[in-house]
């Protein structure tokens, strides 16, 4: 009994997997369109190890669950996200960050109303949406809703900020009234000039 308990204690991850702030991020995997090709993506493969601490190099992930047909998603894609991708992503990001600290955006395209009249889905719809709004980050095809269901996404758009070690720092379902993922990024991601 003691040996079994000891084995479990040393081999079990004590951080709960869920979609709340402080939880370990659930699996997120599928094909992503990067603007030129579809390729396999697994979030867990892109996270730092669990011993990562603030101040270490690593990549923060801003994850947006969205529907290409959702009016709120279209509005965010046009009005908010272009400025935020310029501020946070790529080699010419305008927000200062320490050397080795990066931010990646991932849009997870789900289907809220597949089969409904006027709601178009498919890989071409994802490609066109990304191109129309001039986004430079990857879009995941989750229109079979596998990731949406595992994450328990209530609607779109739903945002998460994930630390390099896989701990959720911001989740729309947990957010205070008026708090956005962009606010959380400002106070959670360290500055390079600090």
JSON list of C-alpha atoms in Angstrom, two decimals:
[
{"chain": "A", "resi": 1, "resn": "UNK", "atom": "CA", "xyz": [0.00, 0.00, 0.00]},
{"chain": "A", "resi": 2, "resn": "UNK", "atom": "CA", "xyz": [2.74, 2.45, 0.97]},
{"chain": "A", "resi": 3, "resn": "UNK", "atom": "CA", "xyz": [4.71, 1.63, -2.17]},
{"chain": "A", "resi": 4, "resn": "UNK", "atom": "CA", "xyz": [1.65, 2.16, -4.38]},
{"chain": "A", "resi": 5, "resn": "UNK", "atom": "CA", "xyz": [0.82, 5.46, -2.67]},
{"chain": "A", "resi": 6, "resn": "UNK", "atom": "CA", "xyz": [4.44, 6.64, -3.00]},
{"chain": "A", "resi": 7, "resn": "UNK", "atom": "CA", "xyz": [4.48, 5.70, -6.69]},
{"chain": "A", "resi": 8, "resn": "UNK", "atom": "CA", "xyz": [1.27, 7.65, -7.32]},
{"chain": "A", "resi": 9, "resn": "UNK", "atom": "CA", "xyz": [2.53, 10.65, -5.35]},
{"chain": "A", "resi": 10, "resn": "UNK", "atom": "CA", "xyz": [5.73, 10.90, -7.37]},
{"chain": "A", "resi": 11, "resn": "UNK", "atom": "CA", "xyz": [4.26, 10.20, -10.80]},
{"chain": "A", "resi": 12, "resn": "UNK", "atom": "CA", "xyz": [1.00, 12.17, -10.67]},
{"chain": "A", "resi": 13, "resn": "UNK", "atom": "CA", "xyz": [0.80, 15.79, -11.72]},
{"chain": "A", "resi": 14, "resn": "UNK", "atom": "CA", "xyz": [-0.65, 17.75, -8.79]},
{"chain": "A", "resi": 15, "resn": "UNK", "atom": "CA", "xyz": [-1.98, 20.57, -11.00]},
{"chain": "A", "resi": 16, "resn": "UNK", "atom": "CA", "xyz": [-5.56, 20.12, -12.13]},
{"chain": "A", "resi": 17, "resn": "UNK", "atom": "CA", "xyz": [-6.21, 20.12, -15.88]},
{"chain": "A", "resi": 18, "resn": "UNK", "atom": "CA", "xyz": [-9.11, 22.39, -16.75]},
{"chain": "A", "resi": 19, "resn": "UNK", "atom": "CA", "xyz": [-10.01, 25.71, -18.32]},
{"chain": "A", "resi": 20, "resn": "UNK", "atom": "CA", "xyz": [-9.87, 27.95, -15.27]},
{"chain": "A", "resi": 21, "resn": "UNK", "atom": "CA", "xyz": [-7.17, 30.35, -14.17]},
{"chain": "A", "resi": 22, "resn": "UNK", "atom": "CA", "xyz": [-4.44, 28.35, -12.42]},
{"chain": "A", "resi": 23, "resn": "UNK", "atom": "CA", "xyz": [-5.33, 25.08, -14.16]},
{"chain": "A", "resi": 24, "resn": "UNK", "atom": "CA", "xyz": [-3.02, 23.17, -16.46]},
{"chain": "A", "resi": 25, "resn": "UNK", "atom": "CA", "xyz": [-4.20, 23.72, -20.01]},
{"chain": "A", "resi": 26, "resn": "UNK", "atom": "CA", "xyz": [-6.01, 20.75, -21.62]},
{"chain": "A", "resi": 27, "resn": "UNK", "atom": "CA", "xyz": [-4.69, 19.15, -24.78]},
{"chain": "A", "resi": 28, "resn": "UNK", "atom": "CA", "xyz": [-5.11, 21.24, -27.91]},
{"chain": "A", "resi": 29, "resn": "UNK", "atom": "CA", "xyz": [-4.19, 19.47, -31.08]},
{"chain": "A", "resi": 30, "resn": "UNK", "atom": "CA", "xyz": [-5.13, 19.44, -34.71]},
{"chain": "A", "resi": 31, "resn": "UNK", "atom": "CA", "xyz": [-4.15, 20.82, -38.08]},
{"chain": "A", "resi": 32, "resn": "UNK", "atom": "CA", "xyz": [-3.27, 24.52, -38.31]},
{"chain": "A", "resi": 33, "resn": "UNK", "atom": "CA", "xyz": [-3.13, 26.75, -41.38]},
{"chain": "A", "resi": 34, "resn": "UNK", "atom": "CA", "xyz": [-0.05, 28.99, -41.17]},
{"chain": "A", "resi": 35, "resn": "UNK", "atom": "CA", "xyz": [-0.78, 30.88, -44.39]},
{"chain": "A", "resi": 36, "resn": "UNK", "atom": "CA", "xyz": [0.97, 28.47, -46.70]},
{"chain": "A", "resi": 37, "resn": "UNK", "atom": "CA", "xyz": [0.29, 24.91, -45.53]},
{"chain": "A", "resi": 38, "resn": "UNK", "atom": "CA", "xyz": [-1.73, 22.78, -43.14]},
{"chain": "A", "resi": 39, "resn": "UNK", "atom": "CA", "xyz": [0.45, 21.15, -40.49]},
{"chain": "A", "resi": 40, "resn": "UNK", "atom": "CA", "xyz": [-0.05, 19.18, -37.31]},
{"chain": "A", "resi": 41, "resn": "UNK", "atom": "CA", "xyz": [0.05, 21.15, -34.07]},
{"chain": "A", "resi": 42, "resn": "UNK", "atom": "CA", "xyz": [0.03, 19.97, -30.47]},
{"chain": "A", "resi": 43, "resn": "UNK", "atom": "CA", "xyz": [0.12, 22.66, -27.78]},
{"chain": "A", "resi": 44, "resn": "UNK", "atom": "CA", "xyz": [1.72, 20.33, -25.24]},
{"chain": "A", "resi": 45, "resn": "UNK", "atom": "CA", "xyz": [4.69, 19.84, -27.59]},
{"chain": "A", "resi": 46, "resn": "UNK", "atom": "CA", "xyz": [5.22, 23.62, -27.65]},
{"chain": "A", "resi": 47, "resn": "UNK", "atom": "CA", "xyz": [5.19, 24.25, -23.91]},
{"chain": "A", "resi": 48, "resn": "UNK", "atom": "CA", "xyz": [8.24, 24.59, -21.69]},
{"chain": "A", "resi": 49, "resn": "UNK", "atom": "CA", "xyz": [8.74, 22.00, -18.98]},
{"chain": "A", "resi": 50, "resn": "UNK", "atom": "CA", "xyz": [6.86, 22.26, -15.70]},
{"chain": "A", "resi": 51, "resn": "UNK", "atom": "CA", "xyz": [9.87, 23.72, -13.88]},
{"chain": "A", "resi": 52, "resn": "UNK", "atom": "CA", "xyz": [9.57, 26.95, -15.92]},
{"chain": "A", "resi": 53, "resn": "UNK", "atom": "CA", "xyz": [9.22, 30.02, -13.70]},
{"chain": "A", "resi": 54, "resn": "UNK", "atom": "CA", "xyz": [8.49, 33.65, -14.50]},
{"chain": "A", "resi": 55, "resn": "UNK", "atom": "CA", "xyz": [11.69, 35.25, -15.71]},
{"chain": "A", "resi": 56, "resn": "UNK", "atom": "CA", "xyz": [12.73, 32.21, -17.75]},
{"chain": "A", "resi": 57, "resn": "UNK", "atom": "CA", "xyz": [12.62, 32.30, -21.55]},
{"chain": "A", "resi": 58, "resn": "UNK", "atom": "CA", "xyz": [9.51, 30.81, -23.10]},
{"chain": "A", "resi": 59, "resn": "UNK", "atom": "CA", "xyz": [6.45, 31.32, -25.24]},
{"chain": "A", "resi": 60, "resn": "UNK", "atom": "CA", "xyz": [3.11, 32.59, -23.97]},
{"chain": "A", "resi": 61, "resn": "UNK", "atom": "CA", "xyz": [0.07, 31.48, -25.98]},
{"chain": "A", "resi": 62, "resn": "UNK", "atom": "CA", "xyz": [-3.01, 33.62, -26.60]},
{"chain": "A", "resi": 63, "resn": "UNK", "atom": "CA", "xyz": [-5.68, 31.16, -27.71]},
{"chain": "A", "resi": 64, "resn": "UNK", "atom": "CA", "xyz": [-8.94, 32.32, -29.23]},
{"chain": "A", "resi": 65, "resn": "UNK", "atom": "CA", "xyz": [-11.80, 29.90, -29.81]},
{"chain": "A", "resi": 66, "resn": "UNK", "atom": "CA", "xyz": [-13.81, 31.47, -32.63]},
{"chain": "A", "resi": 67, "resn": "UNK", "atom": "CA", "xyz": [-16.30, 30.76, -35.38]},
{"chain": "A", "resi": 68, "resn": "UNK", "atom": "CA", "xyz": [-15.73, 32.28, -38.81]},
{"chain": "A", "resi": 69, "resn": "UNK", "atom": "CA", "xyz": [-19.47, 33.03, -38.98]},
{"chain": "A", "resi": 70, "resn": "UNK", "atom": "CA", "xyz": [-19.71, 34.69, -35.56]},
{"chain": "A", "resi": 71, "resn": "UNK", "atom": "CA", "xyz": [-20.37, 38.43, -35.74]},
{"chain": "A", "resi": 72, "resn": "UNK", "atom": "CA", "xyz": [-18.44, 39.14, -32.53]},
{"chain": "A", "resi": 73, "resn": "UNK", "atom": "CA", "xyz": [-15.48, 37.11, -33.85]},
{"chain": "A", "resi": 74, "resn": "UNK", "atom": "CA", "xyz": [-15.55, 39.03, -37.12]},
{"chain": "A", "resi": 75, "resn": "UNK", "atom": "CA", "xyz": [-15.64, 42.34, -35.25]},
{"chain": "A", "resi": 76, "resn": "UNK", "atom": "CA", "xyz": [-12.66, 41.32, -33.06]},
{"chain": "A", "resi": 77, "resn": "UNK", "atom": "CA", "xyz": [-10.80, 40.03, -36.13]},
{"chain": "A", "resi": 78, "resn": "UNK", "atom": "CA", "xyz": [-11.18, 43.41, -37.78]},
{"chain": "A", "resi": 79, "resn": "UNK", "atom": "CA", "xyz": [-10.97, 45.89, -34.89]},
{"chain": "A", "resi": 80, "resn": "UNK", "atom": "CA", "xyz": [-8.82, 44.39, -32.10]},
{"chain": "A", "resi": 81, "resn": "UNK", "atom": "CA", "xyz": [-6.67, 41.55, -33.31]},
{"chain": "A", "resi": 82, "resn": "UNK", "atom": "CA", "xyz": [-4.66, 43.34, -36.05]},
{"chain": "A", "resi": 83, "resn": "UNK", "atom": "CA", "xyz": [-3.33, 45.89, -33.54]},
{"chain": "A", "resi": 84, "resn": "UNK", "atom": "CA", "xyz": [-2.70, 43.19, -30.94]},
{"chain": "A", "resi": 85, "resn": "UNK", "atom": "CA", "xyz": [-0.82, 40.89, -33.31]},
{"chain": "A", "resi": 86, "resn": "UNK", "atom": "CA", "xyz": [1.39, 43.85, -34.27]},
{"chain": "A", "resi": 87, "resn": "UNK", "atom": "CA", "xyz": [1.96, 44.67, -30.63]},
{"chain": "A", "resi": 88, "resn": "UNK", "atom": "CA", "xyz": [2.67, 41.15, -29.39]},
{"chain": "A", "resi": 89, "resn": "UNK", "atom": "CA", "xyz": [3.83, 38.81, -32.15]},
{"chain": "A", "resi": 90, "resn": "UNK", "atom": "CA", "xyz": [6.73, 38.38, -34.50]},
{"chain": "A", "resi": 91, "resn": "UNK", "atom": "CA", "xyz": [10.23, 39.81, -34.62]},
{"chain": "A", "resi": 92, "resn": "UNK", "atom": "CA", "xyz": [8.95, 43.39, -34.84]},
{"chain": "A", "resi": 93, "resn": "UNK", "atom": "CA", "xyz": [6.51, 43.23, -31.91]},
{"chain": "A", "resi": 94, "resn": "UNK", "atom": "CA", "xyz": [6.06, 46.72, -30.48]},
{"chain": "A", "resi": 95, "resn": "UNK", "atom": "CA", "xyz": [5.56, 45.61, -26.84]},
{"chain": "A", "resi": 96, "resn": "UNK", "atom": "CA", "xyz": [8.92, 45.13, -25.14]},
{"chain": "A", "resi": 97, "resn": "UNK", "atom": "CA", "xyz": [9.62, 41.68, -23.67]},
{"chain": "A", "resi": 98, "resn": "UNK", "atom": "CA", "xyz": [12.76, 40.15, -22.19]},
{"chain": "A", "resi": 99, "resn": "UNK", "atom": "CA", "xyz": [15.07, 38.28, -24.52]},
{"chain": "A", "resi": 100, "resn": "UNK", "atom": "CA", "xyz": [13.72, 34.79, -25.15]},
{"chain": "A", "resi": 101, "resn": "UNK", "atom": "CA", "xyz": [10.14, 35.66, -24.20]},
{"chain": "A", "resi": 102, "resn": "UNK", "atom": "CA", "xyz": [7.67, 35.39, -27.09]},
{"chain": "A", "resi": 103, "resn": "UNK", "atom": "CA", "xyz": [3.94, 35.44, -27.67]},
{"chain": "A", "resi": 104, "resn": "UNK", "atom": "CA", "xyz": [2.08, 33.27, -30.17]},
{"chain": "A", "resi": 105, "resn": "UNK", "atom": "CA", "xyz": [-1.56, 33.67, -31.13]},
{"chain": "A", "resi": 106, "resn": "UNK", "atom": "CA", "xyz": [-3.61, 30.63, -32.13]},
{"chain": "A", "resi": 107, "resn": "UNK", "atom": "CA", "xyz": [-7.16, 30.90, -33.43]},
{"chain": "A", "resi": 108, "resn": "UNK", "atom": "CA", "xyz": [-9.18, 27.71, -33.00]},
{"chain": "A", "resi": 109, "resn": "UNK", "atom": "CA", "xyz": [-11.97, 27.71, -35.58]},
{"chain": "A", "resi": 110, "resn": "UNK", "atom": "CA", "xyz": [-15.00, 25.82, -34.26]},
{"chain": "A", "resi": 111, "resn": "UNK", "atom": "CA", "xyz": [-18.49, 25.36, -35.72]},
{"chain": "A", "resi": 112, "resn": "UNK", "atom": "CA", "xyz": [-21.38, 26.68, -33.67]},
{"chain": "A", "resi": 113, "resn": "UNK", "atom": "CA", "xyz": [-24.06, 26.00, -36.27]},
{"chain": "A", "resi": 114, "resn": "UNK", "atom": "CA", "xyz": [-22.80, 23.42, -38.75]},
{"chain": "A", "resi": 115, "resn": "UNK", "atom": "CA", "xyz": [-25.49, 22.47, -41.23]},
{"chain": "A", "resi": 116, "resn": "UNK", "atom": "CA", "xyz": [-27.48, 25.68, -40.71]},
{"chain": "A", "resi": 117, "resn": "UNK", "atom": "CA", "xyz": [-28.41, 27.80, -43.69]},
{"chain": "A", "resi": 118, "resn": "UNK", "atom": "CA", "xyz": [-26.03, 30.71, -44.20]},
{"chain": "A", "resi": 119, "resn": "UNK", "atom": "CA", "xyz": [-23.28, 29.26, -42.00]},
{"chain": "A", "resi": 120, "resn": "UNK", "atom": "CA", "xyz": [-20.30, 28.15, -44.09]},
{"chain": "A", "resi": 121, "resn": "UNK", "atom": "CA", "xyz": [-17.56, 25.90, -42.75]},
{"chain": "A", "resi": 122, "resn": "UNK", "atom": "CA", "xyz": [-14.49, 24.09, -44.05]},
{"chain": "A", "resi": 123, "resn": "UNK", "atom": "CA", "xyz": [-10.78, 24.56, -44.61]},
{"chain": "A", "resi": 124, "resn": "UNK", "atom": "CA", "xyz": [-11.30, 27.16, -47.35]},
{"chain": "A", "resi": 125, "resn": "UNK", "atom": "CA", "xyz": [-13.51, 29.23, -45.04]},
{"chain": "A", "resi": 126, "resn": "UNK", "atom": "CA", "xyz": [-10.67, 29.27, -42.46]},
{"chain": "A", "resi": 127, "resn": "UNK", "atom": "CA", "xyz": [-8.08, 30.23, -45.08]},
{"chain": "A", "resi": 128, "resn": "UNK", "atom": "CA", "xyz": [-10.29, 33.02, -46.42]},
{"chain": "A", "resi": 129, "resn": "UNK", "atom": "CA", "xyz": [-11.06, 34.39, -42.95]},
{"chain": "A", "resi": 130, "resn": "UNK", "atom": "CA", "xyz": [-7.36, 34.53, -42.02]},
{"chain": "A", "resi": 131, "resn": "UNK", "atom": "CA", "xyz": [-6.49, 36.19, -45.33]},
{"chain": "A", "resi": 132, "resn": "UNK", "atom": "CA", "xyz": [-9.41, 38.65, -45.32]},
{"chain": "A", "resi": 133, "resn": "UNK", "atom": "CA", "xyz": [-8.42, 40.00, -41.90]},
{"chain": "A", "resi": 134, "resn": "UNK", "atom": "CA", "xyz": [-4.67, 39.91, -42.68]},
{"chain": "A", "resi": 135, "resn": "UNK", "atom": "CA", "xyz": [-3.81, 37.79, -39.66]},
{"chain": "A", "resi": 136, "resn": "UNK", "atom": "CA", "xyz": [-0.30, 36.38, -39.51]},
{"chain": "A", "resi": 137, "resn": "UNK", "atom": "CA", "xyz": [-0.85, 33.68, -36.88]},
{"chain": "A", "resi": 138, "resn": "UNK", "atom": "CA", "xyz": [-2.00, 30.08, -37.26]},
{"chain": "A", "resi": 139, "resn": "UNK", "atom": "CA", "xyz": [-5.63, 29.00, -37.43]},
{"chain": "A", "resi": 140, "resn": "UNK", "atom": "CA", "xyz": [-6.57, 25.53, -36.18]},
{"chain": "A", "resi": 141, "resn": "UNK", "atom": "CA", "xyz": [-9.34, 23.60, -37.89]},
{"chain": "A", "resi": 142, "resn": "UNK", "atom": "CA", "xyz": [-11.54, 22.36, -35.03]},
{"chain": "A", "resi": 143, "resn": "UNK", "atom": "CA", "xyz": [-14.77, 22.43, -36.98]},
{"chain": "A", "resi": 144, "resn": "UNK", "atom": "CA", "xyz": [-15.46, 18.88, -35.79]},
{"chain": "A", "resi": 145, "resn": "UNK", "atom": "CA", "xyz": [-15.51, 20.52, -32.31]},
{"chain": "A", "resi": 146, "resn": "UNK", "atom": "CA", "xyz": [-13.27, 17.92, -30.63]},
{"chain": "A", "resi": 147, "resn": "UNK", "atom": "CA", "xyz": [-11.17, 20.56, -28.85]},
{"chain": "A", "resi": 148, "resn": "UNK", "atom": "CA", "xyz": [-14.20, 22.78, -28.22]},
{"chain": "A", "resi": 149, "resn": "UNK", "atom": "CA", "xyz": [-15.95, 19.91, -26.43]},
{"chain": "A", "resi": 150, "resn": "UNK", "atom": "CA", "xyz": [-12.87, 18.91, -24.41]},
{"chain": "A", "resi": 151, "resn": "UNK", "atom": "CA", "xyz": [-12.36, 22.51, -23.31]},
{"chain": "A", "resi": 152, "resn": "UNK", "atom": "CA", "xyz": [-16.08, 23.06, -22.65]},
{"chain": "A", "resi": 153, "resn": "UNK", "atom": "CA", "xyz": [-16.22, 26.27, -24.68]},
{"chain": "A", "resi": 154, "resn": "UNK", "atom": "CA", "xyz": [-19.55, 28.01, -24.01]},
{"chain": "A", "resi": 155, "resn": "UNK", "atom": "CA", "xyz": [-19.54, 30.38, -27.00]},
{"chain": "A", "resi": 156, "resn": "UNK", "atom": "CA", "xyz": [-17.34, 32.57, -29.15]},
{"chain": "A", "resi": 157, "resn": "UNK", "atom": "CA", "xyz": [-15.08, 34.36, -28.99]},
{"chain": "A", "resi": 158, "resn": "UNK", "atom": "CA", "xyz": [-13.51, 32.77, -25.91]},
{"chain": "A", "resi": 159, "resn": "UNK", "atom": "CA", "xyz": [-9.94, 33.72, -25.00]},
{"chain": "A", "resi": 160, "resn": "UNK", "atom": "CA", "xyz": [-7.18, 32.13, -22.93]},
{"chain": "A", "resi": 161, "resn": "UNK", "atom": "CA", "xyz": [-3.68, 33.24, -22.01]},
{"chain": "A", "resi": 162, "resn": "UNK", "atom": "CA", "xyz": [-1.37, 30.32, -21.28]},
{"chain": "A", "resi": 163, "resn": "UNK", "atom": "CA", "xyz": [2.03, 30.64, -19.62]},
{"chain": "A", "resi": 164, "resn": "UNK", "atom": "CA", "xyz": [5.03, 28.82, -21.11]},
{"chain": "A", "resi": 165, "resn": "UNK", "atom": "CA", "xyz": [4.61, 26.02, -18.53]},
{"chain": "A", "resi": 166, "resn": "UNK", "atom": "CA", "xyz": [0.99, 25.38, -19.53]},
{"chain": "A", "resi": 167, "resn": "UNK", "atom": "CA", "xyz": [-0.76, 27.14, -16.66]},
{"chain": "A", "resi": 168, "resn": "UNK", "atom": "CA", "xyz": [-3.77, 29.25, -17.64]},
{"chain": "A", "resi": 169, "resn": "UNK", "atom": "CA", "xyz": [-3.28, 32.89, -16.65]},
{"chain": "A", "resi": 170, "resn": "UNK", "atom": "CA", "xyz": [-6.51, 34.26, -18.14]},
{"chain": "A", "resi": 171, "resn": "UNK", "atom": "CA", "xyz": [-9.77, 32.61, -19.20]},
{"chain": "A", "resi": 172, "resn": "UNK", "atom": "CA", "xyz": [-12.78, 34.48, -20.54]},
{"chain": "A", "resi": 173, "resn": "UNK", "atom": "CA", "xyz": [-15.19, 32.30, -18.49]},
{"chain": "A", "resi": 174, "resn": "UNK", "atom": "CA", "xyz": [-13.38, 33.37, -15.26]},
{"chain": "A", "resi": 175, "resn": "UNK", "atom": "CA", "xyz": [-12.81, 37.02, -16.18]},
{"chain": "A", "resi": 176, "resn": "UNK", "atom": "CA", "xyz": [-14.12, 39.96, -14.23]},
{"chain": "A", "resi": 177, "resn": "UNK", "atom": "CA", "xyz": [-16.69, 42.10, -16.04]},
{"chain": "A", "resi": 178, "resn": "UNK", "atom": "CA", "xyz": [-14.84, 44.19, -18.63]},
{"chain": "A", "resi": 179, "resn": "UNK", "atom": "CA", "xyz": [-11.47, 42.42, -18.25]},
{"chain": "A", "resi": 180, "resn": "UNK", "atom": "CA", "xyz": [-9.98, 41.22, -21.55]},
{"chain": "A", "resi": 181, "resn": "UNK", "atom": "CA", "xyz": [-7.21, 38.89, -22.56]},
{"chain": "A", "resi": 182, "resn": "UNK", "atom": "CA", "xyz": [-5.33, 41.99, -23.77]},
{"chain": "A", "resi": 183, "resn": "UNK", "atom": "CA", "xyz": [-5.46, 43.43, -20.21]},
{"chain": "A", "resi": 184, "resn": "UNK", "atom": "CA", "xyz": [-4.16, 40.16, -18.80]},
{"chain": "A", "resi": 185, "resn": "UNK", "atom": "CA", "xyz": [-1.31, 40.08, -21.32]},
{"chain": "A", "resi": 186, "resn": "UNK", "atom": "CA", "xyz": [-0.19, 43.52, -20.16]},
{"chain": "A", "resi": 187, "resn": "UNK", "atom": "CA", "xyz": [0.14, 42.52, -16.53]},
{"chain": "A", "resi": 188, "resn": "UNK", "atom": "CA", "xyz": [1.08, 38.82, -16.92]},
{"chain": "A", "resi": 189, "resn": "UNK", "atom": "CA", "xyz": [3.79, 39.01, -19.59]},
{"chain": "A", "resi": 190, "resn": "UNK", "atom": "CA", "xyz": [6.99, 40.62, -18.34]},
{"chain": "A", "resi": 191, "resn": "UNK", "atom": "CA", "xyz": [8.40, 43.76, -19.94]},
{"chain": "A", "resi": 192, "resn": "UNK", "atom": "CA", "xyz": [11.86, 43.85, -21.43]},
{"chain": "A", "resi": 193, "resn": "UNK", "atom": "CA", "xyz": [12.51, 47.33, -20.13]},
{"chain": "A", "resi": 194, "resn": "UNK", "atom": "CA", "xyz": [11.57, 46.57, -16.52]}
]
